[in-house]
């Protein structure tokens, strides 16, 4: 099964996207495959409201494993199946804590195996704080690596919040040449466009 991986710094809205994109594709319940750092997979079942309550959090590093949902993408008579995988937030430098280092390594190794990379950036933070604070070196590295790998999409998230329009312009200037879609993980703005592109690439 093809793998579509969501990556980005912590708190940009990756987990909210995972759940609301599944809801957008018509899922009422989600079956979450959680893979810990040892590679063991456990399965969790949640309704959408429950998943939002349990998995999304404004505390950084709330997502501590790779967590994936198997999804169906119908377009006309053709249905494509793929796994949408959410990951631990990337952070700058080398984390001091061994567990965080392991989580980061797990994310990066999964990125190498992904068929499509969705790189998420907080457009509202970019507009309010500027590029230096909103993006990290890690964002530029991910963009560069993914460009070589191909099948890469930059998601400018939190378009429903103040400053996001200005932030989107900053993102366009900083990540010239990359495909960028403005979205809101909260309001589902831009999801139809993401669906169209995922369908094409998966
Ligand atoms: N207004 C708004 N809030 C968002 C959006 N995406 C995420 N958030 C909020 O940002 C915080 C972090 O979201 P989460 O999905 O846990 O981020 P992650 O660390 O990247 O997985 C939560 O409080 C979310 O409700 C968005 O598009 N709009
Ligand atoms: Mg998360």
mmCIF file of N, CA, C and O in Angstrom, residues 56-109:
data_model
loop_
_atom_site.group_PDB
_atom_site.id
_atom_site.type_symbol
_atom_site.label_atom_id
_atom_site.label_comp_id
_atom_site.label_asym_id
_atom_site.label_seq_id
_atom_site.Cartn_x
_atom_site.Cartn_y
_atom_site.Cartn_z
ATOM 1 N N UNK A 56 -5.183 15.427 19.440
ATOM 2 C CA UNK A 56 -4.739 16.781 19.067
ATOM 3 C C UNK A 56 -4.512 17.582 20.331
ATOM 4 O O UNK A 56 -5.342 17.585 21.228
ATOM 5 N N UNK A 57 -3.389 18.281 20.376
ATOM 6 C CA UNK A 57 -3.070 18.996 21.596
ATOM 7 C C UNK A 57 -2.173 20.177 21.299
ATOM 8 O O UNK A 57 -1.317 20.101 20.429
ATOM 9 N N UNK A 58 -2.394 21.279 22.040
ATOM 10 C CA UNK A 58 -1.544 22.440 21.799
ATOM 11 C C UNK A 58 -0.194 22.295 22.523
ATOM 12 O O UNK A 58 0.700 23.102 22.340
ATOM 13 N N UNK A 59 -0.040 21.222 23.315
ATOM 14 C CA UNK A 59 1.261 20.953 23.928
ATOM 15 C C UNK A 59 2.194 20.379 22.859
ATOM 16 O O UNK A 59 1.796 19.457 22.147
ATOM 17 N N UNK A 60 3.425 20.902 22.731
ATOM 18 C CA UNK A 60 4.325 20.330 21.741
ATOM 19 C C UNK A 60 4.623 18.861 22.043
ATOM 20 O O UNK A 60 4.584 18.444 23.203
ATOM 21 N N UNK A 61 4.922 18.097 21.015
ATOM 22 C CA UNK A 61 5.321 16.684 21.130
ATOM 23 C C UNK A 61 4.262 15.806 21.769
ATOM 24 O O UNK A 61 4.548 14.906 22.534
ATOM 25 N N UNK A 62 3.010 16.101 21.445
ATOM 26 C CA UNK A 62 1.922 15.247 21.926
ATOM 27 C C UNK A 62 1.920 13.935 21.136
ATOM 28 O O UNK A 62 1.555 12.891 21.658
ATOM 29 N N UNK A 63 2.313 13.998 19.862
ATOM 30 C CA UNK A 63 2.383 12.791 19.032
ATOM 31 C C UNK A 63 3.761 12.164 19.210
ATOM 32 O O UNK A 63 4.770 12.785 18.894
ATOM 33 N N UNK A 64 3.789 10.941 19.742
ATOM 34 C CA UNK A 64 5.091 10.366 20.072
ATOM 35 C C UNK A 64 5.433 9.134 19.243
ATOM 36 O O UNK A 64 6.436 8.493 19.483
ATOM 37 N N UNK A 65 4.577 8.774 18.297
ATOM 38 C CA UNK A 65 4.846 7.613 17.447
ATOM 39 C C UNK A 65 4.446 7.965 16.031
ATOM 40 O O UNK A 65 3.888 9.021 15.786
ATOM 41 N N UNK A 66 4.701 7.014 15.116
ATOM 42 C CA UNK A 66 4.110 7.162 13.786
ATOM 43 C C UNK A 66 2.696 6.633 13.901
ATOM 44 O O UNK A 66 2.478 5.542 14.426
ATOM 45 N N UNK A 67 1.702 7.389 13.451
ATOM 46 C CA UNK A 67 0.332 6.889 13.525
ATOM 47 C C UNK A 67 -0.332 7.048 12.170
ATOM 48 O O UNK A 67 -0.351 8.117 11.593
ATOM 49 N N UNK A 68 -0.841 5.927 11.659
ATOM 50 C CA UNK A 68 -1.371 5.936 10.298
ATOM 51 C C UNK A 68 -2.810 5.484 10.221
ATOM 52 O O UNK A 68 -3.293 4.720 11.066
ATOM 53 N N UNK A 69 -3.510 5.995 9.209
ATOM 54 C CA UNK A 69 -4.882 5.569 8.937
ATOM 55 C C UNK A 69 -4.939 5.101 7.487
ATOM 56 O O UNK A 69 -4.442 5.801 6.589
ATOM 57 N N UNK A 70 -5.520 3.931 7.265
ATOM 58 C CA UNK A 70 -5.695 3.459 5.889
ATOM 59 C C UNK A 70 -6.935 4.120 5.299
ATOM 60 O O UNK A 70 -8.002 4.083 5.915
ATOM 61 N N UNK A 71 -6.761 4.747 4.146
ATOM 62 C CA UNK A 71 -7.854 5.529 3.558
ATOM 63 C C UNK A 71 -8.145 5.103 2.128
ATOM 64 O O UNK A 71 -7.251 4.603 1.433
ATOM 65 N N UNK A 72 -9.382 5.335 1.723
ATOM 66 C CA UNK A 72 -9.812 5.055 0.347
ATOM 67 C C UNK A 72 -10.063 6.381 -0.350
ATOM 68 O O UNK A 72 -10.692 7.265 0.214
ATOM 69 N N UNK A 73 -9.556 6.480 -1.560
ATOM 70 C CA UNK A 73 -9.699 7.723 -2.305
ATOM 71 C C UNK A 73 -10.443 7.437 -3.607
ATOM 72 O O UNK A 73 -9.834 7.033 -4.594
ATOM 73 N N UNK A 74 -11.759 7.602 -3.612
ATOM 74 C CA UNK A 74 -12.494 7.312 -4.844
ATOM 75 C C UNK A 74 -12.502 8.512 -5.785
ATOM 76 O O UNK A 74 -12.568 9.655 -5.343
ATOM 77 N N UNK A 75 -12.392 8.247 -7.072
ATOM 78 C CA UNK A 75 -12.566 9.275 -8.102
ATOM 79 C C UNK A 75 -13.196 8.566 -9.286
ATOM 80 O O UNK A 75 -12.540 7.772 -9.946
ATOM 81 N N UNK A 76 -14.466 8.817 -9.510
ATOM 82 C CA UNK A 76 -15.193 8.077 -10.544
ATOM 83 C C UNK A 76 -15.270 6.616 -10.139
ATOM 84 O O UNK A 76 -15.595 6.296 -9.003
ATOM 85 N N UNK A 77 -14.909 5.736 -11.086
ATOM 86 C CA UNK A 77 -15.004 4.300 -10.800
ATOM 87 C C UNK A 77 -13.743 3.755 -10.146
ATOM 88 O O UNK A 77 -13.721 2.619 -9.684
ATOM 89 N N UNK A 78 -12.710 4.555 -10.139
ATOM 90 C CA UNK A 78 -11.428 4.072 -9.604
ATOM 91 C C UNK A 78 -11.304 4.429 -8.121
ATOM 92 O O UNK A 78 -11.606 5.548 -7.717
ATOM 93 N N UNK A 79 -10.869 3.460 -7.320
ATOM 94 C CA UNK A 79 -10.617 3.736 -5.903
ATOM 95 C C UNK A 79 -9.150 3.433 -5.629
ATOM 96 O O UNK A 79 -8.646 2.377 -6.000
ATOM 97 N N UNK A 80 -8.461 4.383 -5.006
ATOM 98 C CA UNK A 80 -7.069 4.129 -4.646
ATOM 99 C C UNK A 80 -6.970 4.024 -3.132
ATOM 100 O O UNK A 80 -7.594 4.812 -2.407
ATOM 101 N N UNK A 81 -6.200 3.072 -2.663
ATOM 102 C CA UNK A 81 -6.002 2.901 -1.224
ATOM 103 C C UNK A 81 -4.609 3.385 -0.850
ATOM 104 O O UNK A 81 -3.653 3.149 -1.576
ATOM 105 N N UNK A 82 -4.529 4.053 0.264
ATOM 106 C CA UNK A 82 -3.209 4.499 0.736
ATOM 107 C C UNK A 82 -3.247 4.668 2.247
ATOM 108 O O UNK A 82 -4.323 4.699 2.849
ATOM 109 N N UNK A 83 -2.066 4.748 2.842
ATOM 110 C CA UNK A 83 -2.011 5.006 4.286
ATOM 111 C C UNK A 83 -1.500 6.429 4.516
ATOM 112 O O UNK A 83 -0.457 6.811 3.970
ATOM 113 N N UNK A 84 -2.269 7.198 5.269
ATOM 114 C CA UNK A 84 -1.859 8.561 5.639
ATOM 115 C C UNK A 84 -1.190 8.468 7.010
ATOM 116 O O UNK A 84 -1.805 7.988 7.966
ATOM 117 N N UNK A 85 0.059 8.891 7.083
ATOM 118 C CA UNK A 85 0.830 8.688 8.316
ATOM 119 C C UNK A 85 1.244 10.022 8.940
ATOM 120 O O UNK A 85 1.840 10.878 8.283
ATOM 121 N N UNK A 86 0.932 10.146 10.203
ATOM 122 C CA UNK A 86 1.263 11.342 10.987
ATOM 123 C C UNK A 86 2.520 11.028 11.803
ATOM 124 O O UNK A 86 2.744 9.883 12.193
ATOM 125 N N UNK A 87 3.334 12.035 12.032
ATOM 126 C CA UNK A 87 4.619 11.755 12.685
ATOM 127 C C UNK A 87 4.898 12.718 13.832
ATOM 128 O O UNK A 87 4.247 13.742 13.980
ATOM 129 N N UNK A 88 5.895 12.378 14.595
ATOM 130 C CA UNK A 88 6.378 13.245 15.673
ATOM 131 C C UNK A 88 6.956 14.517 15.059
ATOM 132 O O UNK A 88 7.625 14.449 14.042
ATOM 133 N N UNK A 89 6.701 15.652 15.691
ATOM 134 C CA UNK A 89 7.196 16.928 15.163
ATOM 135 C C UNK A 89 8.715 16.988 15.095
ATOM 136 O O UNK A 89 9.408 16.532 15.998
ATOM 137 N N UNK A 90 9.198 17.533 13.986
ATOM 138 C CA UNK A 90 10.652 17.693 13.848
ATOM 139 C C UNK A 90 11.088 18.906 14.649
ATOM 140 O O UNK A 90 10.359 19.873 14.781
ATOM 141 N N UNK A 91 12.295 18.859 15.184
ATOM 142 C CA UNK A 91 12.798 20.023 15.896
ATOM 143 C C UNK A 91 14.231 20.307 15.484
ATOM 144 O O UNK A 91 14.863 19.506 14.793
ATOM 145 N N UNK A 92 14.696 21.465 15.891
ATOM 146 C CA UNK A 92 16.023 21.912 15.471
ATOM 147 C C UNK A 92 17.128 21.197 16.237
ATOM 148 O O UNK A 92 16.944 20.827 17.389
ATOM 149 N N UNK A 93 18.279 21.050 15.600
ATOM 150 C CA UNK A 93 19.465 20.543 16.275
ATOM 151 C C UNK A 93 19.322 19.089 16.687
ATOM 152 O O UNK A 93 18.442 18.369 16.235
ATOM 153 N N UNK A 94 20.210 18.662 17.588
ATOM 154 C CA UNK A 94 20.163 17.278 18.065
ATOM 155 C C UNK A 94 19.541 17.276 19.455
ATOM 156 O O UNK A 94 20.081 17.858 20.395
ATOM 157 N N UNK A 95 18.359 16.651 19.601
ATOM 158 C CA UNK A 95 17.689 16.658 20.908
ATOM 159 C C UNK A 95 18.557 15.978 21.978
ATOM 160 O O UNK A 95 19.195 14.968 21.699
ATOM 161 N N UNK A 96 18.539 16.545 23.197
ATOM 162 C CA UNK A 96 19.364 15.995 24.290
ATOM 163 C C UNK A 96 18.807 14.651 24.766
ATOM 164 O O UNK A 96 19.525 13.741 25.099
ATOM 165 N N UNK A 97 17.480 14.569 24.769
ATOM 166 C CA UNK A 97 16.820 13.382 25.308
ATOM 167 C C UNK A 97 16.871 12.226 24.294
ATOM 168 O O UNK A 97 16.519 12.396 23.123
ATOM 169 N N UNK A 98 17.305 11.067 24.750
ATOM 170 C CA UNK A 98 17.490 9.912 23.854
ATOM 171 C C UNK A 98 16.183 9.478 23.202
ATOM 172 O O UNK A 98 16.133 9.135 22.019
ATOM 173 N N UNK A 99 15.087 9.566 23.976
ATOM 174 C CA UNK A 99 13.782 9.166 23.428
ATOM 175 C C UNK A 99 13.365 10.062 22.277
ATOM 176 O O UNK A 99 12.863 9.593 21.260
ATOM 177 N N UNK A 100 13.563 11.365 22.455
ATOM 178 C CA UNK A 100 13.219 12.316 21.397
ATOM 179 C C UNK A 100 14.094 12.062 20.173
ATOM 180 O O UNK A 100 13.632 12.122 19.038
ATOM 181 N N UNK A 101 15.373 11.740 20.411
ATOM 182 C CA UNK A 101 16.276 11.444 19.285
ATOM 183 C C UNK A 101 15.762 10.235 18.511
ATOM 184 O O UNK A 101 15.772 10.215 17.293
ATOM 185 N N UNK A 102 15.308 9.226 19.254
ATOM 186 C CA UNK A 102 14.803 8.009 18.602
ATOM 187 C C UNK A 102 13.553 8.301 17.776
ATOM 188 O O UNK A 102 13.398 7.818 16.667
ATOM 189 N N UNK A 103 12.648 9.112 18.356
ATOM 190 C CA UNK A 103 11.404 9.449 17.648
ATOM 191 C C UNK A 103 11.719 10.177 16.347
ATOM 192 O O UNK A 103 11.136 9.920 15.301
ATOM 193 N N UNK A 104 12.677 11.089 16.433
ATOM 194 C CA UNK A 104 13.076 11.875 15.262
ATOM 195 C C UNK A 104 13.667 10.968 14.190
ATOM 196 O O UNK A 104 13.372 11.100 13.017
ATOM 197 N N UNK A 105 14.501 10.022 14.644
ATOM 198 C CA UNK A 105 15.126 9.081 13.707
ATOM 199 C C UNK A 105 14.057 8.228 13.034
ATOM 200 O O UNK A 105 14.125 7.956 11.829
ATOM 201 N N UNK A 106 13.051 7.835 13.821
ATOM 202 C CA UNK A 106 11.955 7.023 13.274
ATOM 203 C C UNK A 106 11.217 7.826 12.184
ATOM 204 O O UNK A 106 10.927 7.306 11.105
ATOM 205 N N UNK A 107 10.951 9.097 12.467
ATOM 206 C CA UNK A 107 10.265 9.951 11.487
ATOM 207 C C UNK A 107 11.092 10.056 10.210
ATOM 208 O O UNK A 107 10.585 9.860 9.108
ATOM 209 N N UNK A 108 12.390 10.339 10.354
ATOM 210 C CA UNK A 108 13.225 10.560 9.169
ATOM 211 C C UNK A 108 13.366 9.294 8.333
ATOM 212 O O UNK A 108 13.392 9.356 7.107
ATOM 213 N N UNK A 109 13.421 8.142 9.018
ATOM 214 C CA UNK A 109 13.560 6.912 8.242
ATOM 215 C C UNK A 109 12.248 6.600 7.507
ATOM 216 O O UNK A 109 12.260 6.114 6.372
#
